[in-house]
Structures are given as C-alpha cells and as structure tokens.
Amino acid sequence: MDFTDPKVTLGRVKTALNRATDSSAYFGNRNVSLGRAALFAVKSRDALDAGIGNLVDADLAKESAKLRAAQIRQELATQTLSIANGQPQWLLSLFRPD
C-alpha cells in the first residue's frame, strides 16, 4: 500500500471499512438465522419428546383400563359361579321337611 497519496490511502481505508462493515452485517445476519434454527430445533425436539410421552401415557392408560375391565369380568364370573353353585342347594332345601 502506498501512503504517499493521502486521498488514495483514505479511499482504500474507507473501502476496507465498508467491506468489513458489510461482512460483519452478513455474518451477523447468518448468526441470527442459525440461532433461530437452533432454537427451532430444540423446541421441536421438546415438543416431540412431550408428544411421545403423551402417547406412551395414553397407551398405558388404555392398557390399564383393559386390565381393570378383565379383572371386573373375572370377579363377576366368580360371583356368578358362586350364585350358580348355591342354587341347587336352595332348590333342594325346598323339598326338605321342616
């Protein structure tokens, strides 16, 4: 760089300064864009994690309801058999002399 002509030197410094300013603006914009993309990725991951958790919870609740329904059916079947087994004796008691 020749420093003998101040106008030329000042022009080159201004050009370099403008390039540096333009470059920093460009990289600043890219930095903001990357930051937004990273934030979006994190929030998307969190939403997916929550969604998967809700699906697992819903599936567990469904299976729990099925199990409880099966237990109730079993209890009702046991009670029904108990009543059915008691009926013949009730019927026989009608024919016993007092």
Short mmCIF file of N, CA and C in Angstrom, two decimals:
data_model
loop_
_atom_site.label_atom_id
_atom_site.label_comp_id
_atom_site.label_asym_id
_atom_site.label_seq_id
_atom_site.Cartn_x
_atom_site.Cartn_y
_atom_site.Cartn_z
N MET A 1 0.85 -1.16 0.00
CA MET A 1 0.00 0.00 0.00
C MET A 1 0.90 1.24 0.00
N ASP A 2 0.58 2.14 -0.86
CA ASP A 2 1.38 3.36 -1.00
C ASP A 2 0.74 4.46 -0.17
N PHE A 3 1.49 5.01 0.80
CA PHE A 3 0.97 6.05 1.69
C PHE A 3 1.37 7.45 1.23
N THR A 4 1.89 7.58 0.03
CA THR A 4 2.32 8.89 -0.45
C THR A 4 1.15 9.78 -0.82
N ASP A 5 0.07 9.18 -1.32
CA ASP A 5 -1.11 9.97 -1.71
C ASP A 5 -2.20 9.75 -0.66
N PRO A 6 -2.49 10.76 0.17
CA PRO A 6 -3.46 10.58 1.25
C PRO A 6 -4.88 10.30 0.76
N LYS A 7 -5.27 10.85 -0.40
CA LYS A 7 -6.63 10.62 -0.91
C LYS A 7 -6.81 9.16 -1.29
N VAL A 8 -5.80 8.60 -1.95
CA VAL A 8 -5.86 7.19 -2.35
C VAL A 8 -5.87 6.31 -1.10
N THR A 9 -5.03 6.65 -0.15
CA THR A 9 -4.96 5.86 1.08
C THR A 9 -6.29 5.92 1.83
N LEU A 10 -6.87 7.11 1.96
CA LEU A 10 -8.16 7.28 2.64
C LEU A 10 -9.26 6.54 1.91
N GLY A 11 -9.25 6.58 0.59
CA GLY A 11 -10.24 5.84 -0.20
C GLY A 11 -10.14 4.34 0.03
N ARG A 12 -8.90 3.83 0.08
CA ARG A 12 -8.72 2.39 0.32
C ARG A 12 -9.15 2.01 1.74
N VAL A 13 -8.86 2.87 2.71
CA VAL A 13 -9.27 2.60 4.09
C VAL A 13 -10.80 2.59 4.19
N LYS A 14 -11.46 3.55 3.52
CA LYS A 14 -12.92 3.59 3.52
C LYS A 14 -13.51 2.35 2.86
N THR A 15 -12.90 1.94 1.75
CA THR A 15 -13.36 0.73 1.05
C THR A 15 -13.19 -0.49 1.95
N ALA A 16 -12.06 -0.58 2.62
CA ALA A 16 -11.82 -1.70 3.52
C ALA A 16 -12.80 -1.68 4.70
N LEU A 17 -13.06 -0.49 5.21
CA LEU A 17 -14.01 -0.34 6.31
C LEU A 17 -15.42 -0.74 5.87
N ASN A 18 -15.83 -0.32 4.66
CA ASN A 18 -17.14 -0.70 4.14
C ASN A 18 -17.25 -2.22 3.96
N ARG A 19 -16.18 -2.82 3.45
CA ARG A 19 -16.19 -4.28 3.29
C ARG A 19 -16.29 -4.97 4.64
N ALA A 20 -15.54 -4.46 5.62
CA ALA A 20 -15.58 -5.06 6.95
C ALA A 20 -16.98 -4.91 7.56
N THR A 21 -17.60 -3.73 7.37
CA THR A 21 -18.95 -3.50 7.88
C THR A 21 -19.95 -4.41 7.19
N ASP A 22 -19.87 -4.52 5.87
CA ASP A 22 -20.76 -5.40 5.11
C ASP A 22 -20.59 -6.86 5.52
N SER A 23 -19.33 -7.25 5.71
CA SER A 23 -19.06 -8.63 6.11
C SER A 23 -19.61 -8.92 7.50
N SER A 24 -19.43 -7.98 8.43
CA SER A 24 -19.94 -8.22 9.78
C SER A 24 -21.47 -8.25 9.79
N ALA A 25 -22.10 -7.42 8.96
CA ALA A 25 -23.56 -7.45 8.86
C ALA A 25 -24.02 -8.80 8.28
N TYR A 26 -23.32 -9.27 7.25
CA TYR A 26 -23.65 -10.55 6.63
C TYR A 26 -23.53 -11.68 7.65
N PHE A 27 -22.41 -11.74 8.35
CA PHE A 27 -22.21 -12.82 9.33
C PHE A 27 -23.11 -12.66 10.55
N GLY A 28 -23.43 -11.42 10.90
CA GLY A 28 -24.38 -11.19 11.99
C GLY A 28 -25.76 -11.72 11.64
N ASN A 29 -26.20 -11.46 10.39
CA ASN A 29 -27.49 -11.98 9.95
C ASN A 29 -27.49 -13.51 9.92
N ARG A 30 -26.39 -14.08 9.47
CA ARG A 30 -26.28 -15.54 9.42
C ARG A 30 -26.28 -16.12 10.83
N ASN A 31 -25.63 -15.43 11.75
CA ASN A 31 -25.59 -15.87 13.14
C ASN A 31 -27.00 -15.88 13.74
N VAL A 32 -27.76 -14.81 13.47
CA VAL A 32 -29.14 -14.74 13.97
C VAL A 32 -29.97 -15.86 13.35
N SER A 33 -29.81 -16.10 12.05
CA SER A 33 -30.57 -17.16 11.38
C SER A 33 -30.22 -18.52 11.96
N LEU A 34 -28.95 -18.77 12.20
CA LEU A 34 -28.54 -20.05 12.78
C LEU A 34 -29.06 -20.18 14.21
N GLY A 35 -29.06 -19.10 14.95
CA GLY A 35 -29.60 -19.12 16.31
C GLY A 35 -31.08 -19.46 16.32
N ARG A 36 -31.83 -18.87 15.39
CA ARG A 36 -33.26 -19.17 15.29
C ARG A 36 -33.48 -20.62 14.88
N ALA A 37 -32.67 -21.11 13.94
CA ALA A 37 -32.80 -22.51 13.51
C ALA A 37 -32.48 -23.46 14.66
N ALA A 38 -31.46 -23.13 15.44
CA ALA A 38 -31.10 -23.97 16.58
C ALA A 38 -32.21 -23.95 17.63
N LEU A 39 -32.78 -22.80 17.90
CA LEU A 39 -33.88 -22.68 18.85
C LEU A 39 -35.10 -23.47 18.37
N PHE A 40 -35.39 -23.38 17.07
CA PHE A 40 -36.49 -24.14 16.49
C PHE A 40 -36.26 -25.63 16.65
N ALA A 41 -35.03 -26.07 16.42
CA ALA A 41 -34.70 -27.49 16.56
C ALA A 41 -34.88 -27.95 18.01
N VAL A 42 -34.45 -27.14 18.95
CA VAL A 42 -34.59 -27.50 20.36
C VAL A 42 -36.07 -27.57 20.75
N LYS A 43 -36.84 -26.57 20.33
CA LYS A 43 -38.27 -26.56 20.66
C LYS A 43 -39.00 -27.70 19.97
N SER A 44 -38.60 -28.03 18.75
CA SER A 44 -39.21 -29.16 18.04
C SER A 44 -38.91 -30.46 18.76
N ARG A 45 -37.66 -30.62 19.20
CA ARG A 45 -37.28 -31.83 19.95
C ARG A 45 -38.09 -31.93 21.24
N ASP A 46 -38.24 -30.81 21.95
CA ASP A 46 -39.01 -30.82 23.19
C ASP A 46 -40.47 -31.18 22.93
N ALA A 47 -41.03 -30.63 21.85
CA ALA A 47 -42.42 -30.95 21.50
C ALA A 47 -42.56 -32.42 21.14
N LEU A 48 -41.60 -32.96 20.41
CA LEU A 48 -41.65 -34.38 20.06
C LEU A 48 -41.52 -35.26 21.30
N ASP A 49 -40.63 -34.89 22.21
CA ASP A 49 -40.48 -35.64 23.46
C ASP A 49 -41.78 -35.64 24.25
N ALA A 50 -42.40 -34.46 24.34
CA ALA A 50 -43.68 -34.37 25.07
C ALA A 50 -44.76 -35.18 24.37
N GLY A 51 -44.80 -35.12 23.04
CA GLY A 51 -45.79 -35.89 22.29
C GLY A 51 -45.61 -37.38 22.47
N ILE A 52 -44.38 -37.83 22.44
CA ILE A 52 -44.11 -39.26 22.63
C ILE A 52 -44.50 -39.67 24.05
N GLY A 53 -44.19 -38.83 25.02
CA GLY A 53 -44.58 -39.11 26.40
C GLY A 53 -46.09 -39.21 26.55
N ASN A 54 -46.82 -38.31 25.88
CA ASN A 54 -48.28 -38.36 25.94
C ASN A 54 -48.81 -39.62 25.29
N LEU A 55 -48.21 -40.04 24.19
CA LEU A 55 -48.64 -41.27 23.54
C LEU A 55 -48.40 -42.48 24.44
N VAL A 56 -47.26 -42.52 25.08
CA VAL A 56 -46.95 -43.62 26.00
C VAL A 56 -47.94 -43.62 27.16
N ASP A 57 -48.21 -42.43 27.71
CA ASP A 57 -49.16 -42.34 28.82
C ASP A 57 -50.55 -42.79 28.39
N ALA A 58 -50.96 -42.37 27.20
CA ALA A 58 -52.28 -42.77 26.70
C ALA A 58 -52.34 -44.27 26.48
N ASP A 59 -51.27 -44.85 25.95
CA ASP A 59 -51.23 -46.29 25.72
C ASP A 59 -51.28 -47.04 27.04
N LEU A 60 -50.54 -46.54 28.04
CA LEU A 60 -50.56 -47.18 29.36
C LEU A 60 -51.94 -47.07 29.99
N ALA A 61 -52.59 -45.93 29.82
CA ALA A 61 -53.93 -45.75 30.38
C ALA A 61 -54.91 -46.72 29.70
N LYS A 62 -54.77 -46.88 28.40
CA LYS A 62 -55.64 -47.80 27.65
C LYS A 62 -55.43 -49.23 28.14
N GLU A 63 -54.18 -49.64 28.28
CA GLU A 63 -53.89 -50.99 28.75
C GLU A 63 -54.35 -51.19 30.19
N SER A 64 -54.22 -50.17 31.00
CA SER A 64 -54.68 -50.24 32.39
C SER A 64 -56.20 -50.41 32.44
N ALA A 65 -56.91 -49.70 31.56
CA ALA A 65 -58.37 -49.83 31.50
C ALA A 65 -58.76 -51.23 31.04
N LYS A 66 -58.02 -51.78 30.08
CA LYS A 66 -58.31 -53.14 29.62
C LYS A 66 -58.09 -54.14 30.75
N LEU A 67 -57.01 -53.98 31.50
CA LEU A 67 -56.71 -54.87 32.61
C LEU A 67 -57.80 -54.79 33.67
N ARG A 68 -58.22 -53.58 34.01
CA ARG A 68 -59.27 -53.41 35.02
C ARG A 68 -60.58 -54.03 34.55
N ALA A 69 -60.91 -53.87 33.27
CA ALA A 69 -62.12 -54.48 32.73
C ALA A 69 -62.04 -56.01 32.82
N ALA A 70 -60.88 -56.58 32.53
CA ALA A 70 -60.71 -58.03 32.63
C ALA A 70 -60.85 -58.49 34.08
N GLN A 71 -60.31 -57.71 35.02
CA GLN A 71 -60.43 -58.06 36.43
C GLN A 71 -61.89 -58.03 36.88
N ILE A 72 -62.62 -57.03 36.42
CA ILE A 72 -64.05 -56.93 36.78
C ILE A 72 -64.82 -58.10 36.20
N ARG A 73 -64.53 -58.46 34.94
CA ARG A 73 -65.19 -59.63 34.33
C ARG A 73 -64.90 -60.89 35.13
N GLN A 74 -63.65 -61.04 35.58
CA GLN A 74 -63.28 -62.20 36.37
C GLN A 74 -64.04 -62.22 37.70
N GLU A 75 -64.13 -61.08 38.35
CA GLU A 75 -64.87 -61.01 39.61
C GLU A 75 -66.34 -61.35 39.40
N LEU A 76 -66.93 -60.82 38.33
CA LEU A 76 -68.34 -61.12 38.04
C LEU A 76 -68.54 -62.59 37.72
N ALA A 77 -67.60 -63.17 36.99
CA ALA A 77 -67.71 -64.60 36.68
C ALA A 77 -67.62 -65.43 37.95
N THR A 78 -66.73 -65.06 38.86
CA THR A 78 -66.59 -65.78 40.12
C THR A 78 -67.87 -65.67 40.95
N GLN A 79 -68.45 -64.47 41.01
CA GLN A 79 -69.69 -64.28 41.75
C GLN A 79 -70.84 -65.06 41.12
N THR A 80 -70.88 -65.06 39.79
CA THR A 80 -71.93 -65.79 39.08
C THR A 80 -71.82 -67.29 39.36
N LEU A 81 -70.59 -67.82 39.32
CA LEU A 81 -70.41 -69.24 39.63
C LEU A 81 -70.78 -69.55 41.07
N SER A 82 -70.47 -68.66 41.97
CA SER A 82 -70.82 -68.86 43.37
C SER A 82 -72.33 -68.90 43.53
N ILE A 83 -73.03 -68.00 42.88
CA ILE A 83 -74.50 -67.99 42.95
C ILE A 83 -75.06 -69.25 42.30
N ALA A 84 -74.51 -69.61 41.15
CA ALA A 84 -74.99 -70.80 40.44
C ALA A 84 -74.74 -72.05 41.27
N ASN A 85 -73.63 -72.14 41.95
CA ASN A 85 -73.34 -73.31 42.78
C ASN A 85 -74.24 -73.34 44.01
N GLY A 86 -74.68 -72.22 44.49
CA GLY A 86 -75.56 -72.17 45.66
C GLY A 86 -77.00 -72.47 45.32
N GLN A 87 -77.41 -72.32 44.09
CA GLN A 87 -78.81 -72.52 43.70
C GLN A 87 -79.30 -73.96 43.88
N PRO A 88 -78.53 -74.99 43.52
CA PRO A 88 -79.05 -76.34 43.71
C PRO A 88 -79.38 -76.63 45.18
N GLN A 89 -78.59 -76.11 46.09
CA GLN A 89 -78.88 -76.35 47.50
C GLN A 89 -80.13 -75.62 47.92
N TRP A 90 -80.34 -74.45 47.38
CA TRP A 90 -81.56 -73.71 47.69
C TRP A 90 -82.77 -74.48 47.17
N LEU A 91 -82.62 -75.03 45.95
CA LEU A 91 -83.70 -75.81 45.36
C LEU A 91 -83.95 -77.08 46.20
N LEU A 92 -82.92 -77.75 46.65
CA LEU A 92 -83.08 -78.93 47.48
C LEU A 92 -83.72 -78.60 48.83
N SER A 93 -83.42 -77.41 49.33
CA SER A 93 -83.99 -77.02 50.62
C SER A 93 -85.50 -76.86 50.52
N LEU A 94 -86.04 -76.66 49.37
CA LEU A 94 -87.50 -76.56 49.21
C LEU A 94 -88.18 -77.90 49.45
N PHE A 95 -87.44 -78.99 49.19
CA PHE A 95 -88.03 -80.33 49.33
C PHE A 95 -87.74 -80.98 50.69
N ARG A 96 -87.01 -80.35 51.56
CA ARG A 96 -86.72 -80.90 52.87
C ARG A 96 -87.90 -80.65 53.81
N PRO A 97 -88.16 -81.66 54.61
CA PRO A 97 -89.21 -81.43 55.60
C PRO A 97 -88.68 -80.55 56.75
N ASP A 98 -89.50 -79.74 57.26
CA ASP A 98 -89.09 -78.87 58.37
C ASP A 98 -89.13 -79.58 59.68
#
